[in-house]
């Protein structure tokens, strides 16, 4: 099965809402669900997936389920346990895709002590901070390859890697990464990184494809950061009889990336899928791409210092 180009992102979906949200998403036509241990809702997601299958809305073979290895489990001895924990919570025998969530290794936190462990090593410390672990990424990747060898996941990949890390990974990977998941939207077009991934035969998934919308409620973006009011977007929306959000999502898929938008609103869920019955012109694509500001909303070099009193940039 190929990964569906439009998936459903489960970041920030409350556990109590997961079952109903997933049932509604499956009814709307979603078959690709993007999960992560760090989202803290995989058990609830598993209940939703089980309900959808029990109701005959879909079969496991029709689903594409992605999860992600958290930063505290980068040491090779913890990778398989982390994957198995996600599988148990999701109620699945295998994942379709398992990703390294960030190229950031943190000290291990036992699952029974705190799960998900999040970013801070000891929340009860006098000065709670992140605690780095000395784990090279190549060791983590070797353990990821073993997960695929054992059939725990059908494919493996990475998130939030930059070009240098991709070059490095491709120099030692026995099993090449199938997917690179990165923040990408008209204010952060990531053209060189996407081109590099394509050159290496790595598919690209854009998270936060609508830009600031995911971050306003977290105080990581302001209302004026939205791309949906940009004239290049609103003019295309009027021309095609589509919403600005549909235009931005179509721009993303038309440039060859898959997308994982999120909405708990049933009407918006369907709207986010309804982007295959029109195409943007070359001029419209170029005008939207020209909105690029290199504006990154999900930047550890910013939020780790603000939220966790730890300076840890991964982008220059």
PDB file of C-alpha atoms in Angstrom:
ATOM      1  CA  UNK A   1       0.000   0.000   0.000  1.00  0.00           C
ATOM      2  CA  UNK A   2       1.261   3.479  -0.876  1.00  0.00           C
ATOM      3  CA  UNK A   3       0.958   6.232   1.709  1.00  0.00           C
ATOM      4  CA  UNK A   4      -2.189   8.312   1.014  1.00  0.00           C
ATOM      5  CA  UNK A   5      -1.175  11.828   0.044  1.00  0.00           C
ATOM      6  CA  UNK A   6      -3.569  13.492   2.496  1.00  0.00           C
ATOM      7  CA  UNK A   7      -3.460  12.141   6.027  1.00  0.00           C
ATOM      8  CA  UNK A   8      -4.921  13.109   9.368  1.00  0.00           C
ATOM      9  CA  UNK A   9      -2.606  14.572  12.008  1.00  0.00           C
ATOM     10  CA  UNK A  10      -3.330  13.630  15.630  1.00  0.00           C
ATOM     11  CA  UNK A  11      -1.126  16.201  17.360  1.00  0.00           C
ATOM     12  CA  UNK A  12      -3.154  18.147  19.923  1.00  0.00           C
ATOM     13  CA  UNK A  13      -6.262  15.953  19.628  1.00  0.00           C
ATOM     14  CA  UNK A  14      -7.394  15.395  23.220  1.00  0.00           C
ATOM     15  CA  UNK A  15      -7.599  11.755  24.291  1.00  0.00           C
ATOM     16  CA  UNK A  16     -11.273  12.085  25.157  1.00  0.00           C
ATOM     17  CA  UNK A  17     -11.976  13.277  21.611  1.00  0.00           C
ATOM     18  CA  UNK A  18      -9.908  10.692  19.726  1.00  0.00           C
ATOM     19  CA  UNK A  19     -12.492   7.938  19.324  1.00  0.00           C
ATOM     20  CA  UNK A  20     -15.191  10.177  17.878  1.00  0.00           C
ATOM     21  CA  UNK A  21     -12.669  12.154  15.812  1.00  0.00           C
ATOM     22  CA  UNK A  22     -11.162   9.051  14.210  1.00  0.00           C
ATOM     23  CA  UNK A  23     -14.569   7.547  13.446  1.00  0.00           C
ATOM     24  CA  UNK A  24     -15.597  10.800  11.802  1.00  0.00           C
ATOM     25  CA  UNK A  25     -12.300  11.022   9.899  1.00  0.00           C
ATOM     26  CA  UNK A  26     -12.611   7.465   8.581  1.00  0.00           C
ATOM     27  CA  UNK A  27     -16.194   8.164   7.486  1.00  0.00           C
ATOM     28  CA  UNK A  28     -14.917  11.267   5.692  1.00  0.00           C
ATOM     29  CA  UNK A  29     -12.410   9.157   3.767  1.00  0.00           C
ATOM     30  CA  UNK A  30      -9.135   9.404   5.721  1.00  0.00           C
ATOM     31  CA  UNK A  31      -7.015   6.265   5.797  1.00  0.00           C
ATOM     32  CA  UNK A  32      -3.652   7.772   6.754  1.00  0.00           C
ATOM     33  CA  UNK A  33      -3.264   8.666  10.446  1.00  0.00           C
ATOM     34  CA  UNK A  34      -0.150  10.367  11.794  1.00  0.00           C
ATOM     35  CA  UNK A  35       0.507   9.496  15.452  1.00  0.00           C
ATOM     36  CA  UNK A  36       3.366   9.855  17.936  1.00  0.00           C
ATOM     37  CA  UNK A  37       4.171   8.673  21.434  1.00  0.00           C
ATOM     38  CA  UNK A  38       4.745  12.288  22.434  1.00  0.00           C
ATOM     39  CA  UNK A  39       1.171  13.264  21.544  1.00  0.00           C
ATOM     40  CA  UNK A  40       0.029  11.377  24.647  1.00  0.00           C
ATOM     41  CA  UNK A  41      -3.074   9.978  22.962  1.00  0.00           C
ATOM     42  CA  UNK A  42      -2.032   6.736  21.250  1.00  0.00           C
ATOM     43  CA  UNK A  43      -4.157   4.525  23.519  1.00  0.00           C
ATOM     44  CA  UNK A  44      -7.214   6.614  22.686  1.00  0.00           C
ATOM     45  CA  UNK A  45      -6.260   6.614  19.004  1.00  0.00           C
ATOM     46  CA  UNK A  46      -6.073   2.817  19.178  1.00  0.00           C
ATOM     47  CA  UNK A  47      -9.591   2.683  20.587  1.00  0.00           C
ATOM     48  CA  UNK A  48     -10.806   4.857  17.728  1.00  0.00           C
ATOM     49  CA  UNK A  49      -9.092   2.719  15.099  1.00  0.00           C
ATOM     50  CA  UNK A  50     -10.467  -0.462  16.677  1.00  0.00           C
ATOM     51  CA  UNK A  51     -13.973   1.002  16.682  1.00  0.00           C
ATOM     52  CA  UNK A  52     -13.679   2.002  13.015  1.00  0.00           C
ATOM     53  CA  UNK A  53     -12.598  -1.488  12.047  1.00  0.00           C
ATOM     54  CA  UNK A  54     -15.211  -3.168  14.253  1.00  0.00           C
ATOM     55  CA  UNK A  55     -17.915  -1.032  12.627  1.00  0.00           C
ATOM     56  CA  UNK A  56     -16.765  -2.185   9.196  1.00  0.00           C
ATOM     57  CA  UNK A  57     -15.709   1.311   8.125  1.00  0.00           C
ATOM     58  CA  UNK A  58     -12.255   0.101   7.107  1.00  0.00           C
ATOM     59  CA  UNK A  59      -9.864  -2.813   7.435  1.00  0.00           C
ATOM     60  CA  UNK A  60      -6.309  -2.742   8.765  1.00  0.00           C
ATOM     61  CA  UNK A  61      -4.993  -3.299   5.238  1.00  0.00           C
ATOM     62  CA  UNK A  62      -6.719  -0.070   4.144  1.00  0.00           C
ATOM     63  CA  UNK A  63      -5.053   2.013   6.868  1.00  0.00           C
ATOM     64  CA  UNK A  64      -1.668   3.705   6.896  1.00  0.00           C
ATOM     65  CA  UNK A  65      -0.544   4.298  10.483  1.00  0.00           C
ATOM     66  CA  UNK A  66       2.550   6.327  11.299  1.00  0.00           C
ATOM     67  CA  UNK A  67       4.107   6.709  14.746  1.00  0.00           C
ATOM     68  CA  UNK A  68       7.332   8.244  15.999  1.00  0.00           C
ATOM     69  CA  UNK A  69      10.265   7.412  18.258  1.00  0.00           C
ATOM     70  CA  UNK A  70      10.575   9.941  21.067  1.00  0.00           C
ATOM     71  CA  UNK A  71      13.813  11.729  21.957  1.00  0.00           C
ATOM     72  CA  UNK A  72      14.330   9.861  25.235  1.00  0.00           C
ATOM     73  CA  UNK A  73      14.423   6.481  23.465  1.00  0.00           C
ATOM     74  CA  UNK A  74      17.264   7.066  20.997  1.00  0.00           C
ATOM     75  CA  UNK A  75      19.655   4.621  22.659  1.00  0.00           C
ATOM     76  CA  UNK A  76      19.540   1.339  20.695  1.00  0.00           C
ATOM     77  CA  UNK A  77      18.417  -0.657  23.728  1.00  0.00           C
ATOM     78  CA  UNK A  78      15.273   1.483  24.039  1.00  0.00           C
ATOM     79  CA  UNK A  79      14.168   1.759  20.401  1.00  0.00           C
ATOM     80  CA  UNK A  80      12.342  -1.555  20.119  1.00  0.00           C
ATOM     81  CA  UNK A  81      10.646  -1.126  23.505  1.00  0.00           C
ATOM     82  CA  UNK A  82       9.406   2.308  22.421  1.00  0.00           C
ATOM     83  CA  UNK A  83       8.031   0.925  19.172  1.00  0.00           C
ATOM     84  CA  UNK A  84       6.334  -1.970  20.962  1.00  0.00           C
ATOM     85  CA  UNK A  85       4.795   0.453  23.465  1.00  0.00           C
ATOM     86  CA  UNK A  86       3.267   2.465  20.621  1.00  0.00           C
ATOM     87  CA  UNK A  87       2.033  -0.732  18.967  1.00  0.00           C
ATOM     88  CA  UNK A  88       0.431  -1.915  22.215  1.00  0.00           C
ATOM     89  CA  UNK A  89      -1.226   1.453  22.810  1.00  0.00           C
ATOM     90  CA  UNK A  90      -2.486   1.612  19.222  1.00  0.00           C
ATOM     91  CA  UNK A  91      -3.659  -2.003  19.340  1.00  0.00           C
ATOM     92  CA  UNK A  92      -1.684  -2.891  16.213  1.00  0.00           C
ATOM     93  CA  UNK A  93       0.645  -5.704  15.174  1.00  0.00           C
ATOM     94  CA  UNK A  94       2.703  -3.483  12.899  1.00  0.00           C
ATOM     95  CA  UNK A  95       3.137   0.140  11.854  1.00  0.00           C
ATOM     96  CA  UNK A  96       3.225   1.266   8.252  1.00  0.00           C
ATOM     97  CA  UNK A  97       5.846   3.901   9.081  1.00  0.00           C
ATOM     98  CA  UNK A  98       7.969   4.628  12.151  1.00  0.00           C
ATOM     99  CA  UNK A  99       9.891   7.901  12.259  1.00  0.00           C
ATOM    100  CA  UNK A 100      12.627   9.395  14.421  1.00  0.00           C
ATOM    101  CA  UNK A 101      10.664  12.353  15.799  1.00  0.00           C
ATOM    102  CA  UNK A 102      13.558  14.789  16.251  1.00  0.00           C
ATOM    103  CA  UNK A 103      17.329  14.526  15.743  1.00  0.00           C
ATOM    104  CA  UNK A 104      17.588  15.191  19.478  1.00  0.00           C
ATOM    105  CA  UNK A 105      18.749  12.537  21.952  1.00  0.00           C
ATOM    106  CA  UNK A 106      17.651  13.002  25.558  1.00  0.00           C
ATOM    107  CA  UNK A 107      18.321  10.913  28.643  1.00  0.00           C
ATOM    108  CA  UNK A 108      16.003   7.927  28.995  1.00  0.00           C
ATOM    109  CA  UNK A 109      12.972   8.134  31.269  1.00  0.00           C
ATOM    110  CA  UNK A 110      11.473   4.720  32.198  1.00  0.00           C
ATOM    111  CA  UNK A 111       7.937   4.282  30.874  1.00  0.00           C
ATOM    112  CA  UNK A 112       6.635   3.373  34.324  1.00  0.00           C
ATOM    113  CA  UNK A 113       8.081   6.596  35.710  1.00  0.00           C
ATOM    114  CA  UNK A 114       6.457   8.930  33.172  1.00  0.00           C
ATOM    115  CA  UNK A 115       4.832   8.360  29.792  1.00  0.00           C
ATOM    116  CA  UNK A 116       5.008  10.131  27.524  1.00  0.00           C
ATOM    117  CA  UNK A 117       8.244  11.493  29.011  1.00  0.00           C
ATOM    118  CA  UNK A 118       8.071  14.802  27.101  1.00  0.00           C
ATOM    119  CA  UNK A 119      11.058  17.167  27.092  1.00  0.00           C
ATOM    120  CA  UNK A 120      12.075  17.888  30.691  1.00  0.00           C
ATOM    121  CA  UNK A 121      14.085  15.147  32.378  1.00  0.00           C
ATOM    122  CA  UNK A 122      12.921  15.731  35.946  1.00  0.00           C
ATOM    123  CA  UNK A 123       9.893  18.030  36.376  1.00  0.00           C
ATOM    124  CA  UNK A 124      10.432  17.984  40.162  1.00  0.00           C
ATOM    125  CA  UNK A 125      14.012  19.274  40.006  1.00  0.00           C
ATOM    126  CA  UNK A 126      14.875  22.694  41.437  1.00  0.00           C
ATOM    127  CA  UNK A 127      15.631  23.785  37.872  1.00  0.00           C
ATOM    128  CA  UNK A 128      13.743  21.511  35.427  1.00  0.00           C
ATOM    129  CA  UNK A 129      15.608  21.308  32.117  1.00  0.00           C
ATOM    130  CA  UNK A 130      16.201  18.990  29.170  1.00  0.00           C
ATOM    131  CA  UNK A 131      19.049  16.543  29.697  1.00  0.00           C
ATOM    132  CA  UNK A 132      20.984  15.610  26.565  1.00  0.00           C
ATOM    133  CA  UNK A 133      22.126  12.030  25.959  1.00  0.00           C
ATOM    134  CA  UNK A 134      25.327  11.106  24.115  1.00  0.00           C
ATOM    135  CA  UNK A 135      23.692   8.885  21.487  1.00  0.00           C
ATOM    136  CA  UNK A 136      24.871   9.234  17.860  1.00  0.00           C
ATOM    137  CA  UNK A 137      22.081   9.246  15.303  1.00  0.00           C
ATOM    138  CA  UNK A 138      23.678   6.385  13.375  1.00  0.00           C
ATOM    139  CA  UNK A 139      23.163   4.100  16.382  1.00  0.00           C
ATOM    140  CA  UNK A 140      19.501   5.048  16.563  1.00  0.00           C
ATOM    141  CA  UNK A 141      19.086   4.390  12.831  1.00  0.00           C
ATOM    142  CA  UNK A 142      20.648   0.921  13.122  1.00  0.00           C
ATOM    143  CA  UNK A 143      18.032   0.078  15.746  1.00  0.00           C
ATOM    144  CA  UNK A 144      15.288   1.494  13.519  1.00  0.00           C
ATOM    145  CA  UNK A 145      16.469  -0.804  10.701  1.00  0.00           C
ATOM    146  CA  UNK A 146      16.125  -3.775  13.042  1.00  0.00           C
ATOM    147  CA  UNK A 147      12.477  -2.836  13.649  1.00  0.00           C
ATOM    148  CA  UNK A 148      11.825  -3.144   9.931  1.00  0.00           C
ATOM    149  CA  UNK A 149      13.787  -6.405   9.780  1.00  0.00           C
ATOM    150  CA  UNK A 150      11.502  -7.813  12.504  1.00  0.00           C
ATOM    151  CA  UNK A 151       8.300  -6.649  10.802  1.00  0.00           C
ATOM    152  CA  UNK A 152       7.327  -4.252  13.582  1.00  0.00           C
ATOM    153  CA  UNK A 153       7.131  -1.501  10.980  1.00  0.00           C
ATOM    154  CA  UNK A 154       6.954  -1.738   7.218  1.00  0.00           C
ATOM    155  CA  UNK A 155       8.960   1.416   6.586  1.00  0.00           C
ATOM    156  CA  UNK A 156      11.164   3.784   8.573  1.00  0.00           C
ATOM    157  CA  UNK A 157      12.034   7.438   8.203  1.00  0.00           C
ATOM    158  CA  UNK A 158      12.924  10.674   9.938  1.00  0.00           C
ATOM    159  CA  UNK A 159      11.383  13.983  10.981  1.00  0.00           C
ATOM    160  CA  UNK A 160      12.928  17.417  11.317  1.00  0.00           C
ATOM    161  CA  UNK A 161      16.247  16.502   9.681  1.00  0.00           C
ATOM    162  CA  UNK A 162      18.149  19.195   7.793  1.00  0.00           C
ATOM    163  CA  UNK A 163      20.111  18.703   4.570  1.00  0.00           C
ATOM    164  CA  UNK A 164      23.407  17.864   6.291  1.00  0.00           C
ATOM    165  CA  UNK A 165      21.766  15.176   8.406  1.00  0.00           C
ATOM    166  CA  UNK A 166      20.089  13.688   5.331  1.00  0.00           C
ATOM    167  CA  UNK A 167      23.437  13.496   3.490  1.00  0.00           C
ATOM    168  CA  UNK A 168      24.971  11.857   6.556  1.00  0.00           C
ATOM    169  CA  UNK A 169      22.111   9.384   6.999  1.00  0.00           C
ATOM    170  CA  UNK A 170      22.250   8.313   3.370  1.00  0.00           C
ATOM    171  CA  UNK A 171      25.970   7.564   3.703  1.00  0.00           C
ATOM    172  CA  UNK A 172      25.438   4.829   6.310  1.00  0.00           C
ATOM    173  CA  UNK A 173      21.820   3.663   6.032  1.00  0.00           C
ATOM    174  CA  UNK A 174      21.457  -0.030   5.155  1.00  0.00           C
ATOM    175  CA  UNK A 175      17.706   0.560   4.831  1.00  0.00           C
ATOM    176  CA  UNK A 176      17.139   3.981   3.304  1.00  0.00           C
ATOM    177  CA  UNK A 177      14.572   6.309   4.893  1.00  0.00           C
ATOM    178  CA  UNK A 178      11.238   6.091   3.102  1.00  0.00           C
ATOM    179  CA  UNK A 179       9.902   9.420   4.358  1.00  0.00           C
ATOM    180  CA  UNK A 180      11.169  12.774   5.602  1.00  0.00           C
ATOM    181  CA  UNK A 181       8.551  14.647   7.616  1.00  0.00           C
ATOM    182  CA  UNK A 182       9.171  18.380   7.958  1.00  0.00           C
ATOM    183  CA  UNK A 183       7.334  21.610   8.644  1.00  0.00           C
ATOM    184  CA  UNK A 184       6.432  23.087   5.262  1.00  0.00           C
ATOM    185  CA  UNK A 185       3.888  25.687   4.160  1.00  0.00           C
ATOM    186  CA  UNK A 186       3.918  28.812   1.974  1.00  0.00           C
ATOM    187  CA  UNK A 187       5.808  30.791   4.649  1.00  0.00           C
ATOM    188  CA  UNK A 188       8.415  27.991   4.917  1.00  0.00           C
ATOM    189  CA  UNK A 189       8.730  26.397   1.489  1.00  0.00           C
ATOM    190  CA  UNK A 190      11.898  24.340   2.226  1.00  0.00           C
ATOM    191  CA  UNK A 191      12.611  24.066  -1.515  1.00  0.00           C
ATOM    192  CA  UNK A 192      16.248  22.928  -1.256  1.00  0.00           C
ATOM    193  CA  UNK A 193      15.491  20.306   1.396  1.00  0.00           C
ATOM    194  CA  UNK A 194      12.521  18.924  -0.558  1.00  0.00           C
ATOM    195  CA  UNK A 195      14.622  18.815  -3.738  1.00  0.00           C
ATOM    196  CA  UNK A 196      17.396  16.981  -1.899  1.00  0.00           C
ATOM    197  CA  UNK A 197      14.966  14.415  -0.510  1.00  0.00           C
ATOM    198  CA  UNK A 198      13.574  13.881  -4.005  1.00  0.00           C
ATOM    199  CA  UNK A 199      17.103  13.381  -5.366  1.00  0.00           C
ATOM    200  CA  UNK A 200      17.630  10.647  -2.778  1.00  0.00           C
ATOM    201  CA  UNK A 201      14.250   9.053  -3.488  1.00  0.00           C
ATOM    202  CA  UNK A 202      12.788  10.017  -0.106  1.00  0.00           C
ATOM    203  CA  UNK A 203       9.123  10.997   0.027  1.00  0.00           C
ATOM    204  CA  UNK A 204       8.330  14.205   1.918  1.00  0.00           C
ATOM    205  CA  UNK A 205       5.418  14.781   4.288  1.00  0.00           C
ATOM    206  CA  UNK A 206       4.603  18.357   5.273  1.00  0.00           C
ATOM    207  CA  UNK A 207       3.363  18.848   8.807  1.00  0.00           C
ATOM    208  CA  UNK A 208       1.570  22.065   9.736  1.00  0.00           C
ATOM    209  CA  UNK A 209       0.746  22.535   6.011  1.00  0.00           C
ATOM    210  CA  UNK A 210      -1.550  25.454   6.880  1.00  0.00           C
ATOM    211  CA  UNK A 211       1.214  27.232   8.788  1.00  0.00           C
ATOM    212  CA  UNK A 212       0.349  29.276  11.848  1.00  0.00           C
ATOM    213  CA  UNK A 213      -3.061  27.714  12.576  1.00  0.00           C
ATOM    214  CA  UNK A 214      -1.568  24.935  14.715  1.00  0.00           C
ATOM    215  CA  UNK A 215       0.496  27.347  16.790  1.00  0.00           C
ATOM    216  CA  UNK A 216      -1.698  30.325  17.687  1.00  0.00           C
ATOM    217  CA  UNK A 217      -3.264  28.494  20.640  1.00  0.00           C
ATOM    218  CA  UNK A 218       0.242  27.620  21.885  1.00  0.00           C
ATOM    219  CA  UNK A 219       1.375  31.268  21.726  1.00  0.00           C
ATOM    220  CA  UNK A 220       3.962  30.216  19.135  1.00  0.00           C
ATOM    221  CA  UNK A 221       2.301  32.330  16.427  1.00  0.00           C
ATOM    222  CA  UNK A 222       0.054  35.354  16.199  1.00  0.00           C
ATOM    223  CA  UNK A 223      -3.222  35.788  14.347  1.00  0.00           C
ATOM    224  CA  UNK A 224      -1.415  37.960  11.789  1.00  0.00           C
ATOM    225  CA  UNK A 225       0.919  35.058  10.925  1.00  0.00           C
ATOM    226  CA  UNK A 226      -1.756  33.260   8.928  1.00  0.00           C
ATOM    227  CA  UNK A 227      -1.076  32.647   5.260  1.00  0.00           C
ATOM    228  CA  UNK A 228      -4.785  32.215   4.522  1.00  0.00           C
ATOM    229  CA  UNK A 229      -5.283  35.974   4.124  1.00  0.00           C
ATOM    230  CA  UNK A 230      -2.424  36.434   1.649  1.00  0.00           C
ATOM    231  CA  UNK A 231      -3.694  37.898  -1.674  1.00  0.00           C
ATOM    232  CA  UNK A 232      -1.991  35.127  -3.677  1.00  0.00           C
ATOM    233  CA  UNK A 233      -4.075  32.619  -1.737  1.00  0.00           C
ATOM    234  CA  UNK A 234      -7.381  34.491  -1.573  1.00  0.00           C
ATOM    235  CA  UNK A 235      -7.293  35.349  -5.296  1.00  0.00           C
ATOM    236  CA  UNK A 236      -6.711  31.706  -6.202  1.00  0.00           C
ATOM    237  CA  UNK A 237      -9.514  30.683  -3.850  1.00  0.00           C
ATOM    238  CA  UNK A 238     -11.950  33.061  -5.563  1.00  0.00           C
ATOM    239  CA  UNK A 239     -10.806  31.906  -8.999  1.00  0.00           C
ATOM    240  CA  UNK A 240     -11.332  28.213  -8.227  1.00  0.00           C
ATOM    241  CA  UNK A 241     -14.339  28.487  -5.919  1.00  0.00           C
ATOM    242  CA  UNK A 242     -12.377  26.911  -3.077  1.00  0.00           C
ATOM    243  CA  UNK A 243     -11.486  28.008   0.453  1.00  0.00           C
ATOM    244  CA  UNK A 244      -8.062  29.537   1.162  1.00  0.00           C
ATOM    245  CA  UNK A 245      -7.183  26.434   3.190  1.00  0.00           C
ATOM    246  CA  UNK A 246      -7.966  24.191   0.218  1.00  0.00           C
ATOM    247  CA  UNK A 247      -5.737  26.341  -1.977  1.00  0.00           C
ATOM    248  CA  UNK A 248      -2.805  26.046   0.440  1.00  0.00           C
ATOM    249  CA  UNK A 249      -3.276  22.284   0.789  1.00  0.00           C
ATOM    250  CA  UNK A 250      -3.525  21.881  -2.991  1.00  0.00           C
ATOM    251  CA  UNK A 251      -0.305  23.897  -3.398  1.00  0.00           C
ATOM    252  CA  UNK A 252       1.392  21.450  -1.018  1.00  0.00           C
ATOM    253  CA  UNK A 253       0.225  18.288  -2.765  1.00  0.00           C
ATOM    254  CA  UNK A 254       0.770  19.713  -6.236  1.00  0.00           C
ATOM    255  CA  UNK A 255       4.424  20.324  -5.384  1.00  0.00           C
ATOM    256  CA  UNK A 256       4.715  16.632  -4.524  1.00  0.00           C
ATOM    257  CA  UNK A 257       4.505  16.503  -0.740  1.00  0.00           C
ATOM    258  CA  UNK A 258       1.995  14.547   1.291  1.00  0.00           C
ATOM    259  CA  UNK A 259       0.184  16.474   4.030  1.00  0.00           C
ATOM    260  CA  UNK A 260      -1.259  15.763   7.469  1.00  0.00           C
ATOM    261  CA  UNK A 261      -3.722  18.551   8.323  1.00  0.00           C
ATOM    262  CA  UNK A 262      -5.822  18.208  11.471  1.00  0.00           C
ATOM    263  CA  UNK A 263      -9.337  19.288  12.289  1.00  0.00           C
ATOM    264  CA  UNK A 264     -11.944  17.922  14.677  1.00  0.00           C
ATOM    265  CA  UNK A 265     -14.643  19.744  12.709  1.00  0.00           C
ATOM    266  CA  UNK A 266     -16.361  17.204  10.396  1.00  0.00           C
ATOM    267  CA  UNK A 267     -17.061  19.787   7.701  1.00  0.00           C
ATOM    268  CA  UNK A 268     -13.433  20.917   7.693  1.00  0.00           C
ATOM    269  CA  UNK A 269     -12.206  17.320   7.657  1.00  0.00           C
ATOM    270  CA  UNK A 270     -14.067  16.791   4.393  1.00  0.00           C
ATOM    271  CA  UNK A 271     -12.954  20.150   3.049  1.00  0.00           C
ATOM    272  CA  UNK A 272      -9.294  19.244   3.633  1.00  0.00           C
ATOM    273  CA  UNK A 273      -9.755  16.090   1.543  1.00  0.00           C
ATOM    274  CA  UNK A 274     -11.605  17.840  -1.292  1.00  0.00           C
ATOM    275  CA  UNK A 275      -8.518  19.140  -3.078  1.00  0.00           C
ATOM    276  CA  UNK A 276      -8.141  16.696  -5.961  1.00  0.00           C
ATOM    277  CA  UNK A 277     -10.751  18.099  -8.359  1.00  0.00           C
ATOM    278  CA  UNK A 278      -8.782  21.178  -9.441  1.00  0.00           C
ATOM    279  CA  UNK A 279      -5.222  22.260 -10.212  1.00  0.00           C
ATOM    280  CA  UNK A 280      -3.390  25.500  -9.610  1.00  0.00           C
ATOM    281  CA  UNK A 281      -1.741  27.160 -12.589  1.00  0.00           C
ATOM    282  CA  UNK A 282       2.022  27.598 -12.780  1.00  0.00           C
ATOM    283  CA  UNK A 283       1.565  31.294 -12.022  1.00  0.00           C
ATOM    284  CA  UNK A 284      -0.600  30.535  -8.992  1.00  0.00           C
ATOM    285  CA  UNK A 285       1.910  27.986  -7.706  1.00  0.00           C
ATOM    286  CA  UNK A 286       4.756  30.470  -8.171  1.00  0.00           C
ATOM    287  CA  UNK A 287       2.833  33.301  -6.466  1.00  0.00           C
ATOM    288  CA  UNK A 288       2.125  31.134  -3.417  1.00  0.00           C
ATOM    289  CA  UNK A 289       5.709  29.864  -3.272  1.00  0.00           C
ATOM    290  CA  UNK A 290       6.902  33.490  -3.404  1.00  0.00           C
ATOM    291  CA  UNK A 291       5.241  34.045  -0.017  1.00  0.00           C
ATOM    292  CA  UNK A 292       8.180  32.227   1.592  1.00  0.00           C
ATOM    293  CA  UNK A 293       9.589  34.038   4.654  1.00  0.00           C
ATOM    294  CA  UNK A 294      11.579  31.103   6.056  1.00  0.00           C
ATOM    295  CA  UNK A 295       9.140  31.443   8.966  1.00  0.00           C
ATOM    296  CA  UNK A 296       9.453  28.356  11.127  1.00  0.00           C
ATOM    297  CA  UNK A 297       6.808  27.910  13.837  1.00  0.00           C
ATOM    298  CA  UNK A 298       8.048  24.587  15.244  1.00  0.00           C
ATOM    299  CA  UNK A 299      11.642  25.441  16.132  1.00  0.00           C
ATOM    300  CA  UNK A 300      13.403  23.722  19.077  1.00  0.00           C
ATOM    301  CA  UNK A 301      15.942  26.541  19.017  1.00  0.00           C
ATOM    302  CA  UNK A 302      13.122  28.804  20.181  1.00  0.00           C
ATOM    303  CA  UNK A 303      10.584  26.749  22.134  1.00  0.00           C
ATOM    304  CA  UNK A 304      13.086  24.611  24.087  1.00  0.00           C
ATOM    305  CA  UNK A 305      14.564  27.747  25.638  1.00  0.00           C
ATOM    306  CA  UNK A 306      11.196  29.386  26.244  1.00  0.00           C
ATOM    307  CA  UNK A 307       9.419  26.353  27.665  1.00  0.00           C
ATOM    308  CA  UNK A 308      12.174  24.118  29.054  1.00  0.00           C
ATOM    309  CA  UNK A 309      14.941  26.581  29.956  1.00  0.00           C
ATOM    310  CA  UNK A 310      17.226  24.677  27.562  1.00  0.00           C
ATOM    311  CA  UNK A 311      18.856  26.117  24.453  1.00  0.00           C
ATOM    312  CA  UNK A 312      18.896  23.418  21.785  1.00  0.00           C
ATOM    313  CA  UNK A 313      18.803  24.646  18.173  1.00  0.00           C
ATOM    314  CA  UNK A 314      18.807  22.115  15.339  1.00  0.00           C
ATOM    315  CA  UNK A 315      18.428  24.606  12.468  1.00  0.00           C
ATOM    316  CA  UNK A 316      20.909  27.389  11.685  1.00  0.00           C
TER     317      UNK A 316
END
